[in-house]
mmCIF file of C-alpha atoms in Angstrom:
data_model
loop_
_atom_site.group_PDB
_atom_site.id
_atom_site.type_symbol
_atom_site.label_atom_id
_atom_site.label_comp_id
_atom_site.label_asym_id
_atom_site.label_seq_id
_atom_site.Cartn_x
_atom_site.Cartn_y
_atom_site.Cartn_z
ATOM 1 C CA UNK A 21 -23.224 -29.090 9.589
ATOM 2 C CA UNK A 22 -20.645 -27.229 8.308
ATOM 3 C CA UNK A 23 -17.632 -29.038 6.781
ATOM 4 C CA UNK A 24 -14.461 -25.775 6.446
ATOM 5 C CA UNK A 25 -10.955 -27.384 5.637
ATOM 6 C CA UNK A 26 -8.253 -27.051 3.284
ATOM 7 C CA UNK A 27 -7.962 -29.429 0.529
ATOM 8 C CA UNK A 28 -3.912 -31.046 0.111
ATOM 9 C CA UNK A 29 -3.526 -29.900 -3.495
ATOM 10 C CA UNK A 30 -0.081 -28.699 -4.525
ATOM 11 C CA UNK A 31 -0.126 -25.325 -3.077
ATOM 12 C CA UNK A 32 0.894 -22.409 -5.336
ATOM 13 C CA UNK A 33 3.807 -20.164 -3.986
ATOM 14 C CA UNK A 34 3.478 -16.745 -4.855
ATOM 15 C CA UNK A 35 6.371 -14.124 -4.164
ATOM 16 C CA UNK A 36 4.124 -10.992 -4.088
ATOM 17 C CA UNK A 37 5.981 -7.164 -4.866
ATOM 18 C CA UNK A 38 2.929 -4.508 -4.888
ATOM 19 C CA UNK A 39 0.407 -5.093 -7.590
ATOM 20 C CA UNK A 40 2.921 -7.981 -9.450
ATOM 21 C CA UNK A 41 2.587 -11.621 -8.242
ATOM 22 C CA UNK A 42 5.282 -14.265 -9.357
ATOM 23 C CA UNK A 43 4.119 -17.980 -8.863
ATOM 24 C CA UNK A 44 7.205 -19.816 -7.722
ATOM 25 C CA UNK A 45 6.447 -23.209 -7.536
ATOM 26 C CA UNK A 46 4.322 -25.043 -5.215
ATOM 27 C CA UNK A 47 4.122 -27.022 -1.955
ATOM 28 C CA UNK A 48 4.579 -30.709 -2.645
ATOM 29 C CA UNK A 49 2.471 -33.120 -0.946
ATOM 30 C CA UNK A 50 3.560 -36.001 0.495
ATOM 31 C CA UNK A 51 2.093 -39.536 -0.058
ATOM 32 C CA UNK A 52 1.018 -39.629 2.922
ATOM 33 C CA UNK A 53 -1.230 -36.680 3.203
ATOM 34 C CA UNK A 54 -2.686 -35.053 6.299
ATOM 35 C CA UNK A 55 -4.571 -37.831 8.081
ATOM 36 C CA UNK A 56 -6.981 -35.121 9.493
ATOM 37 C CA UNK A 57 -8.027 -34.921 5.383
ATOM 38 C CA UNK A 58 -8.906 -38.345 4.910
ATOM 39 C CA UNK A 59 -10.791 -38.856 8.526
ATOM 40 C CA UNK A 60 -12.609 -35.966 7.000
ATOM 41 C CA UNK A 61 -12.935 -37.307 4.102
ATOM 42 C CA UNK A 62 -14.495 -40.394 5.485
ATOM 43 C CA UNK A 63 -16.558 -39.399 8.176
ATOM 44 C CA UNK A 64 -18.512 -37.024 5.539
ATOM 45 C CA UNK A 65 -19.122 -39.932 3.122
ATOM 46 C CA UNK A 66 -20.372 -42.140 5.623
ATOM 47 C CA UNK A 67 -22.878 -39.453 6.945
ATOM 48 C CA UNK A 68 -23.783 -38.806 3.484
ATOM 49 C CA UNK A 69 -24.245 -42.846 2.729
ATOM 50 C CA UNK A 70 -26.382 -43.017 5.955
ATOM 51 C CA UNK A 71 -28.727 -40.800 4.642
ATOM 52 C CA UNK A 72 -27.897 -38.241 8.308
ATOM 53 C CA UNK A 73 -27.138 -35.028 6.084
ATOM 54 C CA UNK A 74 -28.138 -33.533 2.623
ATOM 55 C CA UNK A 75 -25.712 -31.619 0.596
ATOM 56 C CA UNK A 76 -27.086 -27.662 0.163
ATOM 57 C CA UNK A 77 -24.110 -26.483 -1.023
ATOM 58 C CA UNK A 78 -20.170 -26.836 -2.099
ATOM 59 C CA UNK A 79 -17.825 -23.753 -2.195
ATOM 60 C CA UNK A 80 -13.650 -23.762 -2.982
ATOM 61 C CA UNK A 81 -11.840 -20.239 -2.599
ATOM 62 C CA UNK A 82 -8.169 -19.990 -2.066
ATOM 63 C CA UNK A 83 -6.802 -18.545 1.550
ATOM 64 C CA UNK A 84 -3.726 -17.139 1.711
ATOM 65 C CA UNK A 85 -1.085 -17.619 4.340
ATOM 66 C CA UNK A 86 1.529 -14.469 4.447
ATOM 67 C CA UNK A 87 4.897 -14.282 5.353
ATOM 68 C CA UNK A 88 7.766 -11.940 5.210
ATOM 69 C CA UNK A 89 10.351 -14.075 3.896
ATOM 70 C CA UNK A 90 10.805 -17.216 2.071
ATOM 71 C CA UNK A 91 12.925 -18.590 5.272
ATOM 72 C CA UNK A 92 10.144 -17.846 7.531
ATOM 73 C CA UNK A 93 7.629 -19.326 5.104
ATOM 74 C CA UNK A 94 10.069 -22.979 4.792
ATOM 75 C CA UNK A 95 10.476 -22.579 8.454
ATOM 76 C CA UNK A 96 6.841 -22.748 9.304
ATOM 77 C CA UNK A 97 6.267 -25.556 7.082
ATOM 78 C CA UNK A 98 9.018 -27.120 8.335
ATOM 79 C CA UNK A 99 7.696 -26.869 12.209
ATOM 80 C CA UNK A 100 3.888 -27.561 11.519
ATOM 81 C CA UNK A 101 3.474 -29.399 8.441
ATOM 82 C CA UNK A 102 6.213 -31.846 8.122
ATOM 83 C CA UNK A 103 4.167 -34.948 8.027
ATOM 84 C CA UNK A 104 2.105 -34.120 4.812
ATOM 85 C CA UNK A 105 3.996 -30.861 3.235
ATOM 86 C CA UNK A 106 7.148 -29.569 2.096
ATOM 87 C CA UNK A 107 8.930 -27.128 0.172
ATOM 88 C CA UNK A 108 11.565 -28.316 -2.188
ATOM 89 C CA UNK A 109 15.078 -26.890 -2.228
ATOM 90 C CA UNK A 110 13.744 -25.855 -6.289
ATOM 91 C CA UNK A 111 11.295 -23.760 -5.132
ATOM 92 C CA UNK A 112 13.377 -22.173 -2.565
ATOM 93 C CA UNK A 113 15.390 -21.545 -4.985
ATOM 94 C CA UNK A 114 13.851 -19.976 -7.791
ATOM 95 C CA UNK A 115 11.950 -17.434 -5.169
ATOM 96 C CA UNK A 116 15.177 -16.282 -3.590
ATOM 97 C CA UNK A 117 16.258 -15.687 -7.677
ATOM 98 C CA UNK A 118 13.160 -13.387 -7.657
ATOM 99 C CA UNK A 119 13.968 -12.084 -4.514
ATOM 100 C CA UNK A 120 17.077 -10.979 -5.908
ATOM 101 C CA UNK A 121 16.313 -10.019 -9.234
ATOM 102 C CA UNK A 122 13.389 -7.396 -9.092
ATOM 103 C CA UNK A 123 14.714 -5.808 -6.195
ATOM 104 C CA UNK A 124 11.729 -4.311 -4.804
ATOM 105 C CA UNK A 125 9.771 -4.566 -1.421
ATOM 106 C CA UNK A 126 8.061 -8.198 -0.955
ATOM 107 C CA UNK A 127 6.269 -10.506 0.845
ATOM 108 C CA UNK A 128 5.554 -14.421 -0.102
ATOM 109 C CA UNK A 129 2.413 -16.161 0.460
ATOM 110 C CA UNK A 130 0.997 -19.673 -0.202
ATOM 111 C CA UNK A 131 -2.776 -19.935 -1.693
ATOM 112 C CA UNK A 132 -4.174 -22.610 -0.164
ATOM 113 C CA UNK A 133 -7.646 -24.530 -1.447
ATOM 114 C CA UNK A 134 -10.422 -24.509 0.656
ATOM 115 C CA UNK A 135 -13.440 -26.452 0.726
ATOM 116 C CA UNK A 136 -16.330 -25.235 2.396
ATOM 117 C CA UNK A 137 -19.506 -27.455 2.455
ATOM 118 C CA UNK A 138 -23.195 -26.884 4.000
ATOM 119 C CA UNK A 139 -25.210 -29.818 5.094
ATOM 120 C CA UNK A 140 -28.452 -29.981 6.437
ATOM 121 C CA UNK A 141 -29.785 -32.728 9.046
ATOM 122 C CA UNK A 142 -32.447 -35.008 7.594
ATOM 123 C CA UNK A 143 -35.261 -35.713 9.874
ATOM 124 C CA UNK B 2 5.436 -9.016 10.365
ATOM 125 C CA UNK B 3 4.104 -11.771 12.042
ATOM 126 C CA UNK B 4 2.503 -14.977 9.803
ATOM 127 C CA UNK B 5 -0.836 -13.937 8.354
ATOM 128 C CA UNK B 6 -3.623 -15.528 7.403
ATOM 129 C CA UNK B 7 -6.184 -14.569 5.209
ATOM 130 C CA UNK B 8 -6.055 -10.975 5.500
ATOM 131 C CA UNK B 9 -8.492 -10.334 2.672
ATOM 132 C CA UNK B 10 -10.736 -12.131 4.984
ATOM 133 C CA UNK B 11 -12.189 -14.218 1.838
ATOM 134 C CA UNK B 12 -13.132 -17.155 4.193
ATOM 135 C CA UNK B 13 -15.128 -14.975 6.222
ATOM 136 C CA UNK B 14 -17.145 -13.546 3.820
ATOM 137 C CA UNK B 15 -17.813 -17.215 2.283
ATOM 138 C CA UNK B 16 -18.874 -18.718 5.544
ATOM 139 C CA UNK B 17 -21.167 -16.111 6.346
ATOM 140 C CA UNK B 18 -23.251 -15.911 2.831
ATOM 141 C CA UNK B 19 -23.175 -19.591 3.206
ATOM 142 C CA UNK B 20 -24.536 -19.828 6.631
ATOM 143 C CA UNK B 21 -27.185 -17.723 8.459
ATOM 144 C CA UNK B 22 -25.411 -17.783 11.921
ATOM 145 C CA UNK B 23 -28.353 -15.396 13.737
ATOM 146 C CA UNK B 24 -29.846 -16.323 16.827
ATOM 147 C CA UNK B 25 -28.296 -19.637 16.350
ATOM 148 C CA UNK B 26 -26.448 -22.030 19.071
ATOM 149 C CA UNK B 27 -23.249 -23.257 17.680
ATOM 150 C CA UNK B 28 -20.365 -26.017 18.198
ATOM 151 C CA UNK B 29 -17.197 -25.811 16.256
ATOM 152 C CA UNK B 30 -15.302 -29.094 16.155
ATOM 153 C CA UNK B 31 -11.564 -28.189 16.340
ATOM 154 C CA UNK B 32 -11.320 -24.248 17.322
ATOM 155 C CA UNK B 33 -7.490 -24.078 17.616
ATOM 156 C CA UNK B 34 -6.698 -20.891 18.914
ATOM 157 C CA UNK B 35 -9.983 -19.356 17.795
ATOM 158 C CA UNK B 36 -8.904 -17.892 15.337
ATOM 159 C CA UNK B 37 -12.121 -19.175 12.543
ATOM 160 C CA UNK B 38 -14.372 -18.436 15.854
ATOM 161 C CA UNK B 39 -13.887 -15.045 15.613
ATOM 162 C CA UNK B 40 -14.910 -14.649 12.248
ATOM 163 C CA UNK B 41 -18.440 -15.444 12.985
ATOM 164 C CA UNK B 42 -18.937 -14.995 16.642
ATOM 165 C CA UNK B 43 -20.175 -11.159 16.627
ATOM 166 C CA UNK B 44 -23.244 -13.052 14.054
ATOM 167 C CA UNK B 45 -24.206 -15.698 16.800
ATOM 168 C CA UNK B 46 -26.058 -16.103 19.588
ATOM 169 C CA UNK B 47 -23.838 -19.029 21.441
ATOM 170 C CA UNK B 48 -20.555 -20.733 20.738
ATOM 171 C CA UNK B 49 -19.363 -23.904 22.095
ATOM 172 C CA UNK B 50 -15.951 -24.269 21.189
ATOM 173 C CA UNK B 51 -13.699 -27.737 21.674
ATOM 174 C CA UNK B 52 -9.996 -28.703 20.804
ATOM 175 C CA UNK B 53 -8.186 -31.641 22.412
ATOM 176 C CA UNK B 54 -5.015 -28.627 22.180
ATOM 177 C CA UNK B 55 -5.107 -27.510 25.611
ATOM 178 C CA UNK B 56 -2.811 -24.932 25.080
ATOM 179 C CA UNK B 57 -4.150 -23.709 21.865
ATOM 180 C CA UNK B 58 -7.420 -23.532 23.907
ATOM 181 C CA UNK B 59 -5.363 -21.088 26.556
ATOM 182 C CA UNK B 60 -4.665 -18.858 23.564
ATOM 183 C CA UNK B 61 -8.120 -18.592 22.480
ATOM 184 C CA UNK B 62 -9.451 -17.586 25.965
ATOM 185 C CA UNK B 63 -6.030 -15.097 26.143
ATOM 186 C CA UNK B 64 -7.205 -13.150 23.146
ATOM 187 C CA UNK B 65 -11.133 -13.830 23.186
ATOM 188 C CA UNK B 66 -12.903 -9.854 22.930
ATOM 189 C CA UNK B 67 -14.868 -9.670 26.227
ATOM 190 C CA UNK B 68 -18.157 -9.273 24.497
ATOM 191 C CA UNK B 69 -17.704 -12.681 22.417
ATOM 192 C CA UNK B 70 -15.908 -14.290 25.694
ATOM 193 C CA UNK B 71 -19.773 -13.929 27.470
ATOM 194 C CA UNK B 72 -21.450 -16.184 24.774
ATOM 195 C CA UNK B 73 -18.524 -18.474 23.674
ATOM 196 C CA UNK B 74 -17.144 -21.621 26.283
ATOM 197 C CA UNK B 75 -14.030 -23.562 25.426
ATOM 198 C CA UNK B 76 -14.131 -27.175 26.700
ATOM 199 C CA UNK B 77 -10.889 -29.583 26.037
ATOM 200 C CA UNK B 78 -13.153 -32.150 24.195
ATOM 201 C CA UNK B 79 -12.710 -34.796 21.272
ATOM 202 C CA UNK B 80 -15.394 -35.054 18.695
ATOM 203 C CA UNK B 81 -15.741 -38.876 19.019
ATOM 204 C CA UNK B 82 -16.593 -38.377 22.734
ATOM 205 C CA UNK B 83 -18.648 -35.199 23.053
ATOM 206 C CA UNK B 84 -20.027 -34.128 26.390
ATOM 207 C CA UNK B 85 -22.984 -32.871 25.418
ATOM 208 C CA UNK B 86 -26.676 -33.571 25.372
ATOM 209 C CA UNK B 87 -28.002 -34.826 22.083
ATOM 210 C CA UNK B 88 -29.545 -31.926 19.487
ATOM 211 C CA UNK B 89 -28.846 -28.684 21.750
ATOM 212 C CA UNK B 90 -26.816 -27.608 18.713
ATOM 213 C CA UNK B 91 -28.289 -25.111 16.202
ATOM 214 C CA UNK B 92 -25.087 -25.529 13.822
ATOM 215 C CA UNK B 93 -21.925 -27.426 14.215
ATOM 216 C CA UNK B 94 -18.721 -26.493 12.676
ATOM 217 C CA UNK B 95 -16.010 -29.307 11.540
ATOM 218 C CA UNK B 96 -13.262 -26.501 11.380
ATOM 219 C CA UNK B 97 -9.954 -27.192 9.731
ATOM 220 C CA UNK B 98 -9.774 -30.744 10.296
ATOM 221 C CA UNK B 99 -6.220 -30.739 8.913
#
């Protein structure tokens, strides 16, 4: 069984101009969380308490989400991750400052934390 | 430029020196628009892939390369209600339960 989902963890923002790559701020979470996470979350502890699945292995890498704009990055949150997720007007903010500043050719991205785990089916 | 998402393909190369996908059967819990299925299909032998998305599910079979499209089936499914036979499953993948 493989378990492959992100991890809710204050995501870094990163305005991104060639090889230089400015951290802005972060997503914040909200309280609530996504409820996917903790279903997850659950479900894999009580397979693992139930003695169905041994743990080979634990990985965490980041995965980046692109964008060409900060707008289109808020607007995207906005849309598809309202109920756990958002980007504060801060944040917003201090990349368009950046934007402005270096004036050079950018993109923005948000690194996200992944979790990958491997289980194996006891007999 | 349209949204991206991992373009430096890092959770591709982590899923497949985690998991030996060859000549494997496999069901991935949650495909979306297919866009994790891709990553390992050319590796695998069979894919069954469920969403309750319907629509995402229309997406997947839209853009699915014909050569994966012959060994992969996407069924509207839940996972607490799976309608499948007990154990015909090599490997199953919980994918982005988010």
């Amino acid at each position: 069984m493989i378990d492959l989902r992100p991890i809710a963890a204050s995501w870094p923002i990163e305005v991104v101009m060639g090889e230089k790559i400015i951290q802005v701020g972060c997503v914040t979470d909200l309280p609530a969380g996504p409820e996917g996470d903790l279903a997850a979350e659950n479900a894999i502890e009580k397979a693992n308490r139930l003695g169905w699945f041994t743990l080979r292995g634990t990985w965490i890498f980041p995965f980046h989400y692109w964008w060409d704009s900060i707008e289109e990055m808020t607007e995207y949150v906005k849309e598809k991750w309202a109920d756990f997720a958002v980007i504060k007007p801060k944040v917003i903010k201090t990349a368009r400052y950046v934007i402005r500043e270096t004036k050079s050719t950018h993109r923005v991205r948000m690194r996200l934390k992944m979790l990958l785990s491997c289980w194996q089916k006891n007999r | 430029m349209p949204l991206q998402k991992d373009p430096e393909g890092v959770e591709t190369r982590h899923l497949l020196q985690a998991v030996d996908f060859s000549r494997c059967s496999v069901l991935e819990i949650g495909c979306g628009d297919g866009r994790l299925t891709w990553r390992y299909a050319p590796f695998t032998q069979r894919i069954m892939a469920i969403d309750t998305d319907a629509s995402a599910l229309q997406q997947a079979l839209k853009t699915c390369h014909p050569k994966i499209k012959k060994k992969t089936t996407f069924v509207c499914a839940d996972s607490i209600n799976l309608p499948f036979r007990y154990g015909i499953f090599d490997i199953a993948i919980l994918s982005w339960s988010f």
